[in-house]
PDB file of C-alpha atoms in Angstrom:
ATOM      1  CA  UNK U   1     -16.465   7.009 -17.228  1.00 58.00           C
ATOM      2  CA  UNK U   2     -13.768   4.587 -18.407  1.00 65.00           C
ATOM      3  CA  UNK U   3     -10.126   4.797 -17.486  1.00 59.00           C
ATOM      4  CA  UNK U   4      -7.777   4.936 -20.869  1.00 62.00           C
ATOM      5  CA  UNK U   5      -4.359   4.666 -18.764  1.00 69.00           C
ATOM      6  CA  UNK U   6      -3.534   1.486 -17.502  1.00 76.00           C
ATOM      7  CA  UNK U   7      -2.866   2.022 -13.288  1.00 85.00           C
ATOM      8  CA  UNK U   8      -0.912  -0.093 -11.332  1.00 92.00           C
ATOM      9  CA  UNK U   9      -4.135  -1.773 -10.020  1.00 92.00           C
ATOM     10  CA  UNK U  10      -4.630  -3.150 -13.770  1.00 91.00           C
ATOM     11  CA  UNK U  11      -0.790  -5.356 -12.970  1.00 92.00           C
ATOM     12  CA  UNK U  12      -2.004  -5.948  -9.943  1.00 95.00           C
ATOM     13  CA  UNK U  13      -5.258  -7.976 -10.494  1.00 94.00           C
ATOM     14  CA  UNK U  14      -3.342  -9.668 -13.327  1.00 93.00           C
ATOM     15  CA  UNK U  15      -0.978 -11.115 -11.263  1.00 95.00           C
ATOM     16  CA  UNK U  16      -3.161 -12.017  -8.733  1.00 95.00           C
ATOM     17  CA  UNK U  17      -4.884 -13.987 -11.595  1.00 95.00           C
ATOM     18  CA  UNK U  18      -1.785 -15.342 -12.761  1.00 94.00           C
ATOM     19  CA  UNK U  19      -0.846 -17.000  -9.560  1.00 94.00           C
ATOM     20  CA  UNK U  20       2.866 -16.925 -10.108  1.00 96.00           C
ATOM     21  CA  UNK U  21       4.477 -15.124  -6.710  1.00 97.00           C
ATOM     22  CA  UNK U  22       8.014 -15.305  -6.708  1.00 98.00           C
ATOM     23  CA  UNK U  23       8.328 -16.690  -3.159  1.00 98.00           C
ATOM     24  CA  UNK U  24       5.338 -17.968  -0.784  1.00 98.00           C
ATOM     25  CA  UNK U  25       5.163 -18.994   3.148  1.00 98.00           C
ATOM     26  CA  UNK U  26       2.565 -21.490   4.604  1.00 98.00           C
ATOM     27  CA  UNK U  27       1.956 -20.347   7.741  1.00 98.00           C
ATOM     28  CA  UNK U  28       1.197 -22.703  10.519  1.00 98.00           C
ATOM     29  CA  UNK U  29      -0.468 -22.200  14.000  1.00 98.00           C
ATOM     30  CA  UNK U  30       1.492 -23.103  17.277  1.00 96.00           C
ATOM     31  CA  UNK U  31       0.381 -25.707  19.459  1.00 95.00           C
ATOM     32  CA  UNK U  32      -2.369 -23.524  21.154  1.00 95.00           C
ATOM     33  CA  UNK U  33      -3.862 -22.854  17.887  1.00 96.00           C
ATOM     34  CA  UNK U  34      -3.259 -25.406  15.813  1.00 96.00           C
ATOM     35  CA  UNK U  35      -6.372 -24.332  13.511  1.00 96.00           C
ATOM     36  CA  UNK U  36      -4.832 -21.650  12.203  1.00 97.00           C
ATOM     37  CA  UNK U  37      -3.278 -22.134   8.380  1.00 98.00           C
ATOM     38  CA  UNK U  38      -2.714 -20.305   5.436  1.00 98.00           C
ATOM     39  CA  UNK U  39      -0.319 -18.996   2.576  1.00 98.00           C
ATOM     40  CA  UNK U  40       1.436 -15.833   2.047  1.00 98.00           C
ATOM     41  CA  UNK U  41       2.401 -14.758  -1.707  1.00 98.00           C
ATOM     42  CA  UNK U  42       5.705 -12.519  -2.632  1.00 98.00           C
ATOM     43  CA  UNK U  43       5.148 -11.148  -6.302  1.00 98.00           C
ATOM     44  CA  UNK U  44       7.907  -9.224  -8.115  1.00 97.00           C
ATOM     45  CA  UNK U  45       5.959  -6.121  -9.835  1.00 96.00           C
ATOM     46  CA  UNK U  46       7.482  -3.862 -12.962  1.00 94.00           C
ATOM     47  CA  UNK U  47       7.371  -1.087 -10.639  1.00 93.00           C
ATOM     48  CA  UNK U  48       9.676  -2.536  -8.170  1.00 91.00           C
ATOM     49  CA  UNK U  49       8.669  -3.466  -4.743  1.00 94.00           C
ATOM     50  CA  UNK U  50       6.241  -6.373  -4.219  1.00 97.00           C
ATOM     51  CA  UNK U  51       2.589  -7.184  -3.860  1.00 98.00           C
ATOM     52  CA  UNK U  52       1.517  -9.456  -1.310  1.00 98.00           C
ATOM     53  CA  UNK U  53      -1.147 -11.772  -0.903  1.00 98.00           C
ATOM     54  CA  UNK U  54      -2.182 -13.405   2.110  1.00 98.00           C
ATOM     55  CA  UNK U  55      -5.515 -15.569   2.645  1.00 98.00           C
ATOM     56  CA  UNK U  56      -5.712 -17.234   6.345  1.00 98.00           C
ATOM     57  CA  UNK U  57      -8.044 -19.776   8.312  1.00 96.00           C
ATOM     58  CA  UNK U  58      -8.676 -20.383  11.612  1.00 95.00           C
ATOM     59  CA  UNK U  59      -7.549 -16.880  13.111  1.00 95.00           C
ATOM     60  CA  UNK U  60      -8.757 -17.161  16.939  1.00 91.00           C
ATOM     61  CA  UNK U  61     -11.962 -15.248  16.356  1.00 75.00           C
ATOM     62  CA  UNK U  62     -13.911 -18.483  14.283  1.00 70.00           C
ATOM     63  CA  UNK U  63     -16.225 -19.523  15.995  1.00 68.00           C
ATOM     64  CA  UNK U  64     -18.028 -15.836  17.462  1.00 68.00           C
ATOM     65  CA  UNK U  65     -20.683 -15.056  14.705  1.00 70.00           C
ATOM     66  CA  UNK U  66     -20.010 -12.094  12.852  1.00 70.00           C
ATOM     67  CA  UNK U  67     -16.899 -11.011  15.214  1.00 74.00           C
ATOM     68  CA  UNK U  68     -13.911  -9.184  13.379  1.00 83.00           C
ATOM     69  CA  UNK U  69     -10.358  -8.170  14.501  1.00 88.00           C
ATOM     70  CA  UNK U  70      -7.371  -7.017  13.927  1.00 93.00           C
ATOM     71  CA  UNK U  71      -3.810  -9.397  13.686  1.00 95.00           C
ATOM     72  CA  UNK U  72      -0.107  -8.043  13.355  1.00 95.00           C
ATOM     73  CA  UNK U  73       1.506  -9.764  10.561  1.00 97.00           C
ATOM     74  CA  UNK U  74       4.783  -8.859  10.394  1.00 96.00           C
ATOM     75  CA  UNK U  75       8.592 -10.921   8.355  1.00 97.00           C
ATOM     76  CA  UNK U  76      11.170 -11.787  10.925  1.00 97.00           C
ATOM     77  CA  UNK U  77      14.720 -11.834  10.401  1.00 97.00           C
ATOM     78  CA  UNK U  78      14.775 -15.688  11.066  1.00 97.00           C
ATOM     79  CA  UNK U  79      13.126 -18.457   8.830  1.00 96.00           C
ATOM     80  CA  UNK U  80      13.435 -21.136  11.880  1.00 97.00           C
ATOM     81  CA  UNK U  81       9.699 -21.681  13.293  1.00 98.00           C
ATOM     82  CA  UNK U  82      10.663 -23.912  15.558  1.00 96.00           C
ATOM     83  CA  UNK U  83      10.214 -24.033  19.636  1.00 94.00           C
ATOM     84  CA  UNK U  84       6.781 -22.063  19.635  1.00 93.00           C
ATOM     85  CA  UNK U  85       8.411 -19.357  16.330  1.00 96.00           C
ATOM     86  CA  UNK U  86      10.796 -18.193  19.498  1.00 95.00           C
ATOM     87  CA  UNK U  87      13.950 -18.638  16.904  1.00 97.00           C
ATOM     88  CA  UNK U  88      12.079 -16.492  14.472  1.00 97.00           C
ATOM     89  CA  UNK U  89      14.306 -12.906  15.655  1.00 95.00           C
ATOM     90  CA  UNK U  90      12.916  -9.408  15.457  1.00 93.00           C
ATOM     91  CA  UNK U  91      10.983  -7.948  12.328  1.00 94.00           C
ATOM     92  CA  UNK U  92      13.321  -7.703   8.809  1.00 96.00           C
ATOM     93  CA  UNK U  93      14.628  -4.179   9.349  1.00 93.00           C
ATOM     94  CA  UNK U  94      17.685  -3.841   6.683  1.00 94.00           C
ATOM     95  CA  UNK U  95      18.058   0.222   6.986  1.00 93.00           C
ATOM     96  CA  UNK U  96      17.786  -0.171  11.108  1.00 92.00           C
ATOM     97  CA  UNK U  97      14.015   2.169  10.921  1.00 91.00           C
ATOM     98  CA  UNK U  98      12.212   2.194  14.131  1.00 86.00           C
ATOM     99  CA  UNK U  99       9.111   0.642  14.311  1.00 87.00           C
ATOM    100  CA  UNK U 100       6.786   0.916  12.052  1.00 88.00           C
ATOM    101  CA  UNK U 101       8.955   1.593   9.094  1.00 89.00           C
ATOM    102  CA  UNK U 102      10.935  -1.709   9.797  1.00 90.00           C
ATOM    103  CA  UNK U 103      10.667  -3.315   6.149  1.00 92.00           C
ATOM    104  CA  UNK U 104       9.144  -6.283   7.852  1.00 93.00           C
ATOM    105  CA  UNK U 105       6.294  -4.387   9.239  1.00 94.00           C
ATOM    106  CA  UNK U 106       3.228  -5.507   7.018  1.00 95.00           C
ATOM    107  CA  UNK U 107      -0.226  -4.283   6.922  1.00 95.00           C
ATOM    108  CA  UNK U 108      -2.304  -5.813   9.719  1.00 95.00           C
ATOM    109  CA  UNK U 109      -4.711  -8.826   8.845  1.00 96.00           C
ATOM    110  CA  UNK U 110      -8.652  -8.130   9.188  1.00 95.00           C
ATOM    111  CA  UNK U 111     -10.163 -11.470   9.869  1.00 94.00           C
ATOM    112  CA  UNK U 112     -14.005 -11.952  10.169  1.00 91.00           C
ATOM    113  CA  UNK U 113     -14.855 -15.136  12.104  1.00 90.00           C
ATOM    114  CA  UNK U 114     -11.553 -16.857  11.597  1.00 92.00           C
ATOM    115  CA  UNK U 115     -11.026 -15.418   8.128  1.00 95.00           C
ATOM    116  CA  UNK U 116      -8.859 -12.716   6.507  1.00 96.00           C
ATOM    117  CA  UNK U 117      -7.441 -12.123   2.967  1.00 98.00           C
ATOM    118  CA  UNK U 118      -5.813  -9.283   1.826  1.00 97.00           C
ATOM    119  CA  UNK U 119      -3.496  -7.846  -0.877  1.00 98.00           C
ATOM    120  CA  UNK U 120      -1.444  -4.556  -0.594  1.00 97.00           C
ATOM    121  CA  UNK U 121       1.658  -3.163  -2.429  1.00 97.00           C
ATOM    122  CA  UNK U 122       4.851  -2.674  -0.301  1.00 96.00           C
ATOM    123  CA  UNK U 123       7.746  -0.806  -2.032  1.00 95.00           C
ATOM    124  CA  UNK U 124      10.281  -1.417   0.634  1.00 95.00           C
ATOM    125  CA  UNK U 125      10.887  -4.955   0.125  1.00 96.00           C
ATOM    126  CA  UNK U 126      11.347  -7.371  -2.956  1.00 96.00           C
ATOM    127  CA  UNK U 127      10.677 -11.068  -2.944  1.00 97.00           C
ATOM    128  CA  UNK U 128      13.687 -12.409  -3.366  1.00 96.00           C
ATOM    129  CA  UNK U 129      15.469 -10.757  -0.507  1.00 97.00           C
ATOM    130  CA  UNK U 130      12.584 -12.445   1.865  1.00 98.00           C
ATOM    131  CA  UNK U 131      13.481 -15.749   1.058  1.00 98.00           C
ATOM    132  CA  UNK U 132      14.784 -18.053   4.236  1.00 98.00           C
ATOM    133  CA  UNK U 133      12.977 -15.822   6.610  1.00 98.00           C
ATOM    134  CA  UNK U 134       9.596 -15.685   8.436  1.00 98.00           C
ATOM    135  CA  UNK U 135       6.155 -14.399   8.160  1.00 98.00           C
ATOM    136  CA  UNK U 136       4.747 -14.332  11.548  1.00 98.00           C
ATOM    137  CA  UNK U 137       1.265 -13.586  12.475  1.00 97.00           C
ATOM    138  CA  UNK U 138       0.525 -12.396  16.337  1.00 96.00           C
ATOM    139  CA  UNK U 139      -2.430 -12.719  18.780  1.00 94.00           C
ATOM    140  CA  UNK U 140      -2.748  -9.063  18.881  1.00 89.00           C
ATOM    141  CA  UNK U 141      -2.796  -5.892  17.093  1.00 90.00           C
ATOM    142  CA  UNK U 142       0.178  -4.168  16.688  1.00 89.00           C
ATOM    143  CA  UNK U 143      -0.040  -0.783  17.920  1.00 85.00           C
ATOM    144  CA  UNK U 144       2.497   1.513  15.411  1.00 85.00           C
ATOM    145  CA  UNK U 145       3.843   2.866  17.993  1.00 86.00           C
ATOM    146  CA  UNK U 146       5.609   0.641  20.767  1.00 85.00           C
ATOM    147  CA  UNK U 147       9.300   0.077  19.953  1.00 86.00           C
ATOM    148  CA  UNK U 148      11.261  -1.990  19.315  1.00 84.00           C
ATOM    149  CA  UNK U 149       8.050  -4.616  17.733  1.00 81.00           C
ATOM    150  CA  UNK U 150       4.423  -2.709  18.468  1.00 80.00           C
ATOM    151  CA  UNK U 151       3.316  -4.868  21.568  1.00 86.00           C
ATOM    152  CA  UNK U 152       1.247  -7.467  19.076  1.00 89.00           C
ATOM    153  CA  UNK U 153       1.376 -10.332  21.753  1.00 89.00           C
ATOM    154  CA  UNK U 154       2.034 -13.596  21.288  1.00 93.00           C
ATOM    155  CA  UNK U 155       2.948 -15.253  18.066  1.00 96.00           C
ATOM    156  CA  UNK U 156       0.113 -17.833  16.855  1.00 97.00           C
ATOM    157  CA  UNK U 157       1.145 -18.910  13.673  1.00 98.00           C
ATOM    158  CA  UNK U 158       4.567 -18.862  11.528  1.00 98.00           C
ATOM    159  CA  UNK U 159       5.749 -19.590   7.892  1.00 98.00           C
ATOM    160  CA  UNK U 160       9.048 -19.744   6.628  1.00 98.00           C
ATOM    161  CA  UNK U 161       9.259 -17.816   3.100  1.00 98.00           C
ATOM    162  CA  UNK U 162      10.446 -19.879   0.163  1.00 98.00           C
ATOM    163  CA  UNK U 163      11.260 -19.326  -3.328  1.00 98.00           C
ATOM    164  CA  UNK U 164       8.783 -20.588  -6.186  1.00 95.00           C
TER     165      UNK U 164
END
């Protein structure tokens, strides 16, 4: 059976394949994990909202063979990564929501041996409005349900989000 109706997934892939985001964030590990790197996309959509792409390397589990987790990504109110991402504030929460429904709460990332990528859409937020502030990724899962930031542990790595 072949779909006649174009879906949102059809915008999607193409602007994955264009490779234009409107605003990206290299994130950076801290100085105990220093391996960790990789780049955050922020793409404006026609049906408002954004779709984000994030591919990262060096995620703690690397070098256990064929060991996955789970790690909280989350956008912080702050785009200063300095002092061990300490500056970096709480999550992005413009409408004051409790956790999880803070805009800045992002899907978590799924790495396998060091690895993750993922794309999702997220409605509450828009590129533009991101720029200047942080994506930060955390040692631990976040849980969806501890306030005020999920309990996701430490912060590993950090990225401040600039316009394209």
């Amino acid at each position: 059976m072949q779909i006649q109706t174009p879906t949102p997934r059809l915008t999607f892939t193409g602007l994955l394949e264009g490779d234009m985001p409107t605003a990206v964030s290299w994130v950076t590990g801290n100085a105990s994990y220093p391996q960790i790197s990789g780049l955050v996309k922020f793409y404006d959509t026609p049906y408002g909202g954004t779709l984000v792409e994030a591919e990262v390397f060096g995620l703690p589990d690397i070098a256990v063979q064929s060991f996955t987790d789970y790690y909280a990504m989350h956008i912080h109110e702050s785009g200063d990564c300095s002092d061990s991402f300490s500056h970096t504030g709480g999550h992005y929460n413009p409408s004051s929501q409790p956790h999880p429904f803070h805009a800045g709460d992002l899907l978590p990332l799924f790495a396998n041996q060091g690895y993750a990528w993922l794309a999702f859409y997220d409605k509450r937020i828009r590129p533009r409005e991101l720029i200047g502030r942080s994506v930060v990724i955390h040692a631990g899962r976040d849980d969806f349900t501890s306030q005020p930031a999920g309990n996701a542990g430490e912060k590993i790595a950090c990225g401040v989000i600039q316009a394209v």
